[in-house]
Tab-separated table of C-alpha atoms in Angstrom:
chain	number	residue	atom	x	y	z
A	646	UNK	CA	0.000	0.000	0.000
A	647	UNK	CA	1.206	3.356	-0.895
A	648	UNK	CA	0.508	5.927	1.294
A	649	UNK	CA	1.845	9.458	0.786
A	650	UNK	CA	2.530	11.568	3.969
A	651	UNK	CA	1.716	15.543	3.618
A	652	UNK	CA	4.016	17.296	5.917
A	653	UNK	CA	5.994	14.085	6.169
A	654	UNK	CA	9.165	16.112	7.001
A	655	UNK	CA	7.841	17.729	10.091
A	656	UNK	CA	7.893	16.469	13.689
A	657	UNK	CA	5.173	13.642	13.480
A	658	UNK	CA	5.535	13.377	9.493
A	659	UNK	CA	8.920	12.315	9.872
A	660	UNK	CA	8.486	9.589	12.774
A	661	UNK	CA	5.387	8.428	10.638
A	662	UNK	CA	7.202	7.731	7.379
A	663	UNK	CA	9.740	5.741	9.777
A	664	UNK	CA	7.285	3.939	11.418
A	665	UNK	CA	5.048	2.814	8.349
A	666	UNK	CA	8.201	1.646	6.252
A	667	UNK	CA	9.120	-0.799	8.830
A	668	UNK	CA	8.749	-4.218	8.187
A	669	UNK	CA	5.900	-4.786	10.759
A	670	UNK	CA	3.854	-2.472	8.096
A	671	UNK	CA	5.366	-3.157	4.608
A	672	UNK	CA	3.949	-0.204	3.186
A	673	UNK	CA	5.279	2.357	0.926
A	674	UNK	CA	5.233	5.717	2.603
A	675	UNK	CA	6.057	8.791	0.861
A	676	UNK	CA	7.022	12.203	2.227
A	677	UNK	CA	5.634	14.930	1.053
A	678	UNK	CA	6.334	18.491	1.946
A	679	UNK	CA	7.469	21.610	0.197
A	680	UNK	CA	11.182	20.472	0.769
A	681	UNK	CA	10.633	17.371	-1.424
A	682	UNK	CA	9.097	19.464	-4.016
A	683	UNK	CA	5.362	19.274	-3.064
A	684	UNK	CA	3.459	22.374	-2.149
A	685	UNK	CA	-0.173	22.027	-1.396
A	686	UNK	CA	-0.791	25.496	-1.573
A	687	UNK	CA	-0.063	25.835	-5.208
A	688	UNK	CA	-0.965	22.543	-6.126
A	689	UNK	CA	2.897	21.911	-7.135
A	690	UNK	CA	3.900	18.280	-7.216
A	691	UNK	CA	0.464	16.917	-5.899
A	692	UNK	CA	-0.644	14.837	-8.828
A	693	UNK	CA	2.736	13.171	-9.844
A	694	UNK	CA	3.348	11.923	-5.908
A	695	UNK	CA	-0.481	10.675	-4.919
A	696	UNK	CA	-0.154	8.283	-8.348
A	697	UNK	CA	-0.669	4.798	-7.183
A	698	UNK	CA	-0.959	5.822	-3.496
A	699	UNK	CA	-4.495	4.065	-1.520
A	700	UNK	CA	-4.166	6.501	1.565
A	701	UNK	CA	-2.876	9.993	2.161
A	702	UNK	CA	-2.117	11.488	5.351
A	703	UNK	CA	-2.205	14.984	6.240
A	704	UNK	CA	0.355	16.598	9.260
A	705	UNK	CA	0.830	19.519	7.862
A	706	UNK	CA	0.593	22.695	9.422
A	707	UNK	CA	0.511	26.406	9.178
A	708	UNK	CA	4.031	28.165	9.463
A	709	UNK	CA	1.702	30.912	11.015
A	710	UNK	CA	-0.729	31.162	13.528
A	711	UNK	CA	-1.958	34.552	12.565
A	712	UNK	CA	-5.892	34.036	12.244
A	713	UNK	CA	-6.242	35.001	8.320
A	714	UNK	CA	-2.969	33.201	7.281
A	715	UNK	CA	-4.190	30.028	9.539
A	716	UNK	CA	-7.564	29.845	7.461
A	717	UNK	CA	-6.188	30.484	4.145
A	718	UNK	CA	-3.514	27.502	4.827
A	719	UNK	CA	-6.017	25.050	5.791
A	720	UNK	CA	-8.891	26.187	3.639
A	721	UNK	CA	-6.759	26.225	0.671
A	722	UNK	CA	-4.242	23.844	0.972
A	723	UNK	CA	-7.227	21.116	2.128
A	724	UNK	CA	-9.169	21.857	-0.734
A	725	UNK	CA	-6.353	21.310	-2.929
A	726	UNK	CA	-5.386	17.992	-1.352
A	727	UNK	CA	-8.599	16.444	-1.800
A	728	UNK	CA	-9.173	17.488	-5.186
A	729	UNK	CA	-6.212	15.911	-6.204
A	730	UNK	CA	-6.833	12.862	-4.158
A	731	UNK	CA	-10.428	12.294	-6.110
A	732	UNK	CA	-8.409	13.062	-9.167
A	733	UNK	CA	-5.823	10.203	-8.295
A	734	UNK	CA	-8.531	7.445	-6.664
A	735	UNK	CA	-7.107	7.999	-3.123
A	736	UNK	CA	-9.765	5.832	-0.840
A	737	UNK	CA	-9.258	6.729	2.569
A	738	UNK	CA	-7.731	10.555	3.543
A	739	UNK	CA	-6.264	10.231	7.474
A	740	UNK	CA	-5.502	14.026	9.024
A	741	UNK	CA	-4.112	14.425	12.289
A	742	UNK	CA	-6.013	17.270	14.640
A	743	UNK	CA	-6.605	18.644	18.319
A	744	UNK	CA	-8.742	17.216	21.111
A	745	UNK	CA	-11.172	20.092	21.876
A	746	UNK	CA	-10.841	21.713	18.447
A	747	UNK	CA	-14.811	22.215	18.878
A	748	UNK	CA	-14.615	23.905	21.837
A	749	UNK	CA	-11.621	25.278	21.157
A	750	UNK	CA	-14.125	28.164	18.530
A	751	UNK	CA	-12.578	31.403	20.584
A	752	UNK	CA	-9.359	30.591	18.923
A	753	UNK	CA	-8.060	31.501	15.096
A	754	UNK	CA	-6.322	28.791	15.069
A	755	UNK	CA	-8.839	26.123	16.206
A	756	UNK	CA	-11.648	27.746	13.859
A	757	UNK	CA	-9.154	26.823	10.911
A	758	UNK	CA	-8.628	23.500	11.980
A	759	UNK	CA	-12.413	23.219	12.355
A	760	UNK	CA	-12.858	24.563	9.058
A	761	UNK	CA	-10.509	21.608	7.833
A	762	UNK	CA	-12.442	19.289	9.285
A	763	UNK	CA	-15.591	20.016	7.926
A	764	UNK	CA	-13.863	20.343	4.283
A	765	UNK	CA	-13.107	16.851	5.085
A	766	UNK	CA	-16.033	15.238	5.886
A	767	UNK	CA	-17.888	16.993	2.852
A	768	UNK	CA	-15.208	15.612	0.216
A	769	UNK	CA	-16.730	11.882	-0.462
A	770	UNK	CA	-13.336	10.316	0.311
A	771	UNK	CA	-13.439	7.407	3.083
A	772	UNK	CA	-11.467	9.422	6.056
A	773	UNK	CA	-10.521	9.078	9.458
A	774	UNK	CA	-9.439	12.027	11.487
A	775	UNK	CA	-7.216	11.561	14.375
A	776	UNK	CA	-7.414	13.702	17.432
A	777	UNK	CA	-5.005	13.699	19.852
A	778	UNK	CA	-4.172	15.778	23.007
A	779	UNK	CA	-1.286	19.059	23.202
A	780	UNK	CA	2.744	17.061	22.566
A	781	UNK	CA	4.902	16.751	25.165
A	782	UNK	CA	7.009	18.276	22.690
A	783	UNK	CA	4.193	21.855	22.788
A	784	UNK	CA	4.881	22.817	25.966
A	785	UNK	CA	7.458	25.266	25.552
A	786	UNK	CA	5.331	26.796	22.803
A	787	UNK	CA	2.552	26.778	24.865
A	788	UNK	CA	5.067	28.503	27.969
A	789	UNK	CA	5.914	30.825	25.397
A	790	UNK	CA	2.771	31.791	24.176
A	791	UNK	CA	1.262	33.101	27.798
A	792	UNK	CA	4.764	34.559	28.809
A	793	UNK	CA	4.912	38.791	29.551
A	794	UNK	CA	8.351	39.312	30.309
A	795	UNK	CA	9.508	36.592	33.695
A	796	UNK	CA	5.906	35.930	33.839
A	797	UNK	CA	3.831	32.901	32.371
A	798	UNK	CA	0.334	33.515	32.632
A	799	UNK	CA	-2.038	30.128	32.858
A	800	UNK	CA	-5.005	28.459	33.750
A	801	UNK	CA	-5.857	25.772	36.075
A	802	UNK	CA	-7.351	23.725	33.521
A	803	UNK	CA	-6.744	20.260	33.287
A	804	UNK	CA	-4.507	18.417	30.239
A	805	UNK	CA	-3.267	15.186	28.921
A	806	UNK	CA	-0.504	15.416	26.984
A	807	UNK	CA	1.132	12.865	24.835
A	808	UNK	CA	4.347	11.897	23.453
A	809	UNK	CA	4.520	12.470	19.413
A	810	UNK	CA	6.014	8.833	19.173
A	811	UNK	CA	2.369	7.742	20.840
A	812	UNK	CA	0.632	9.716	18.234
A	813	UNK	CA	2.591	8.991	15.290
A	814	UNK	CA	1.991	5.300	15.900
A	815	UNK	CA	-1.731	6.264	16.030
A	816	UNK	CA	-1.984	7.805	13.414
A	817	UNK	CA	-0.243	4.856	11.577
A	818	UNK	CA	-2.243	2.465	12.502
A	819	UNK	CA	-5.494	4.842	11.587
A	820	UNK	CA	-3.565	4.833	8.481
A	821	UNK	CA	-3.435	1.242	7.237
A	822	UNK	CA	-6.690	0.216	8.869
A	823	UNK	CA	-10.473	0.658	7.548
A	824	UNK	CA	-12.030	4.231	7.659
A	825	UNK	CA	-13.650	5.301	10.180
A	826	UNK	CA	-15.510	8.369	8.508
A	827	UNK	CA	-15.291	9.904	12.042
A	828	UNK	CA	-13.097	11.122	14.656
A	829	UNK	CA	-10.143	8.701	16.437
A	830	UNK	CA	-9.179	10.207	20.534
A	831	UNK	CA	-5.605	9.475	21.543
A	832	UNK	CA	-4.203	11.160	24.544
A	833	UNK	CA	-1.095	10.599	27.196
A	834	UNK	CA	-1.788	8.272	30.530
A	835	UNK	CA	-1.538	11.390	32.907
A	836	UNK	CA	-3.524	14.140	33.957
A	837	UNK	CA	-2.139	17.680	34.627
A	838	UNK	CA	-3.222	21.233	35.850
A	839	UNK	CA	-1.953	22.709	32.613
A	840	UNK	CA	-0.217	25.617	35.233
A	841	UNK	CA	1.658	23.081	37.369
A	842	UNK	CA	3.037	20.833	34.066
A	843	UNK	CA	4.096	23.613	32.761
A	844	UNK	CA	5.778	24.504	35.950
A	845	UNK	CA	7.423	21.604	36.327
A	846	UNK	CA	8.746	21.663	32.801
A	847	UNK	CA	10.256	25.570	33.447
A	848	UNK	CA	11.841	24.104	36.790
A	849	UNK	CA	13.351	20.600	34.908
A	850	UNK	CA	14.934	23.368	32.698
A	851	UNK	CA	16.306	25.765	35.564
A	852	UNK	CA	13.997	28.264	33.283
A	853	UNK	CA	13.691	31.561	35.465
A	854	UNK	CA	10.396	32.503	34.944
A	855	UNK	CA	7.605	32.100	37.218
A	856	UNK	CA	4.374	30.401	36.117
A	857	UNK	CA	1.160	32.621	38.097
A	858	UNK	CA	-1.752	30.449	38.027
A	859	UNK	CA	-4.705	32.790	36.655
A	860	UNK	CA	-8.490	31.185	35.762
A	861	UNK	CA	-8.635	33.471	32.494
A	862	UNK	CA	-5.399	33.543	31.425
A	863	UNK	CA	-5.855	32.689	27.564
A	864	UNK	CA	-4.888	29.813	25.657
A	865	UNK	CA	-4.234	31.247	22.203
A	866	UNK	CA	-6.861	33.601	22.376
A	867	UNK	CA	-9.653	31.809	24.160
A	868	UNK	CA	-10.798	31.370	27.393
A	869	UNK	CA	-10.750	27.595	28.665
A	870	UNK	CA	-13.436	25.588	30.463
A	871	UNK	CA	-11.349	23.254	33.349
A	872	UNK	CA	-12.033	20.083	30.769
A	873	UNK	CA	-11.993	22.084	27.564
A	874	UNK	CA	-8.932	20.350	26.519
A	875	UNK	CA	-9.414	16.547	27.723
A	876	UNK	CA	-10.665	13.691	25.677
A	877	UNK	CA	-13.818	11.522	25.868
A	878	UNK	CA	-14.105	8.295	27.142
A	879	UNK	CA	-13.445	6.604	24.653
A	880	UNK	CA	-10.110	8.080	23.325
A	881	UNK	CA	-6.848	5.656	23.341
A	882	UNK	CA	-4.456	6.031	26.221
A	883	UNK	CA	-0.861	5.808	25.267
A	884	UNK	CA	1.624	4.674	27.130
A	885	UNK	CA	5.276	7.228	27.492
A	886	UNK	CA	4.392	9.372	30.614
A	887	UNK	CA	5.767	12.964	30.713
A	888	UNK	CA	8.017	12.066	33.878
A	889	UNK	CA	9.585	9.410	31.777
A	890	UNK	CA	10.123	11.486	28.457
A	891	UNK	CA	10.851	14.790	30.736
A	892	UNK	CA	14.008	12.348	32.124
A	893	UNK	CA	15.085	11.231	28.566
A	894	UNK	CA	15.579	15.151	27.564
A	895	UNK	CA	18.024	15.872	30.643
């Protein structure tokens, strides 16, 4: 089976390639990305690298957050991708998204990967989208994100973050199975206050700044309920706990 990875260079892309070309998969997997001469954006490269592939798998993402540049990326680059996947007989298109991204609406960012979504589920193609919980891997861009000066702003909320391994394997197996035309949960084995992990991390880093715990401190631009960011009950647990990776990075 040939499946053809879009963002395949990037953190998750890269470990997914890996994983589905090992022997325990057998499959043909095909990075895509700009850097390999694909650019879903413009279209470039799309139709000569989805020939012969059954699935396509989508981890791209926007190289800015800004709210217009967000939407155009996904809108456009989406659109594009499925086109060109009905063009080539593609049968089942896997993207990888957030846990919460509904009720995540507040947020730019979250309203484009909605709007994804939806321009998804509207295409006809078999798909499976994958939701997992905020990477181990996001916490310093989530540290930066609420930091004025020494000072990182945050909720109390609660959050279960996961290793990109753990979702990278999910997504693989999402990948090469049957489609689920629906949305997959995957999320770490822990619980956190999102202020205190985040706290922890700063301190495992002898990072100066001080984390002030504040109930509407923003989380890119929207105000969080204390479960806004968990998954159901029926999401997959993985295993790596944050200790454990946290340990590996000293």
């Amino acid at each position: 089976m040939k499946v053809v990875v879009i963002g395949g260079t990037g953190l998750i892309g890269s470990k997914l390639v890996g994983k589905l070309n090992e022997h325990e998969h057998g499959h043909e997997a095909v990075a895509a990305a700009p850097n390999t001469g694909v650019n879903t954006l413009t279209g470039e490269g799309l139709a000569k690298v989805l020939e012969g592939a059954s699935v396509v798998v989508d981890v791209s993402n926007s190289p800015s957050f800004e709210d217009e540049a967000v939407m155009d990326f996904f809108r456009t680059s989406t659109t594009n991708l499925l086109k060109a996947e009905a063009e080539a007989g593609v049968t089942h298109h896997v993207a990888l998204s957030v846990v919460g991204t509904e009720r995540l609406q507040g947020s730019g960012y979250f309203r484009a990967k909605q709007a994804q979504e939806e321009l998804i589920k509207d295409s006809g193609i078999p798909y499976s989208i994958v939701h997992a919980t905020q990477f181990f891997e996001f916490m310093k861009g989530i540290a930066a994100s609420a930091t004025e000066g020494d000072t990182v702003r945050l909720a109390p909320i609660k959050i279960q973050p996961i290793y990109s391994d753990d979702v990278a394997a999910t997504v693989g197996r999402t990948a090469v199975g049957t489609p689920v035309n629906g949305v997959v949960e995957v999320a770490g084995p822990d619980q956190f206050q999102l202020d205190e992990l985040i706290r922890k991390g700063l301190a495992a880093k002898d990072d100066p700044r001080t984390v002030v715990t504040d109930p509407h401190a923003l989380y890119f631009g929207t105000e969080l309920q204390e479960s806004t960011l968990l998954p159901g009950p029926d999401a997959h647990i993985a295993e790596t706990r944050f200790a454990d990776w946290l340990a590996q990075q000293q």
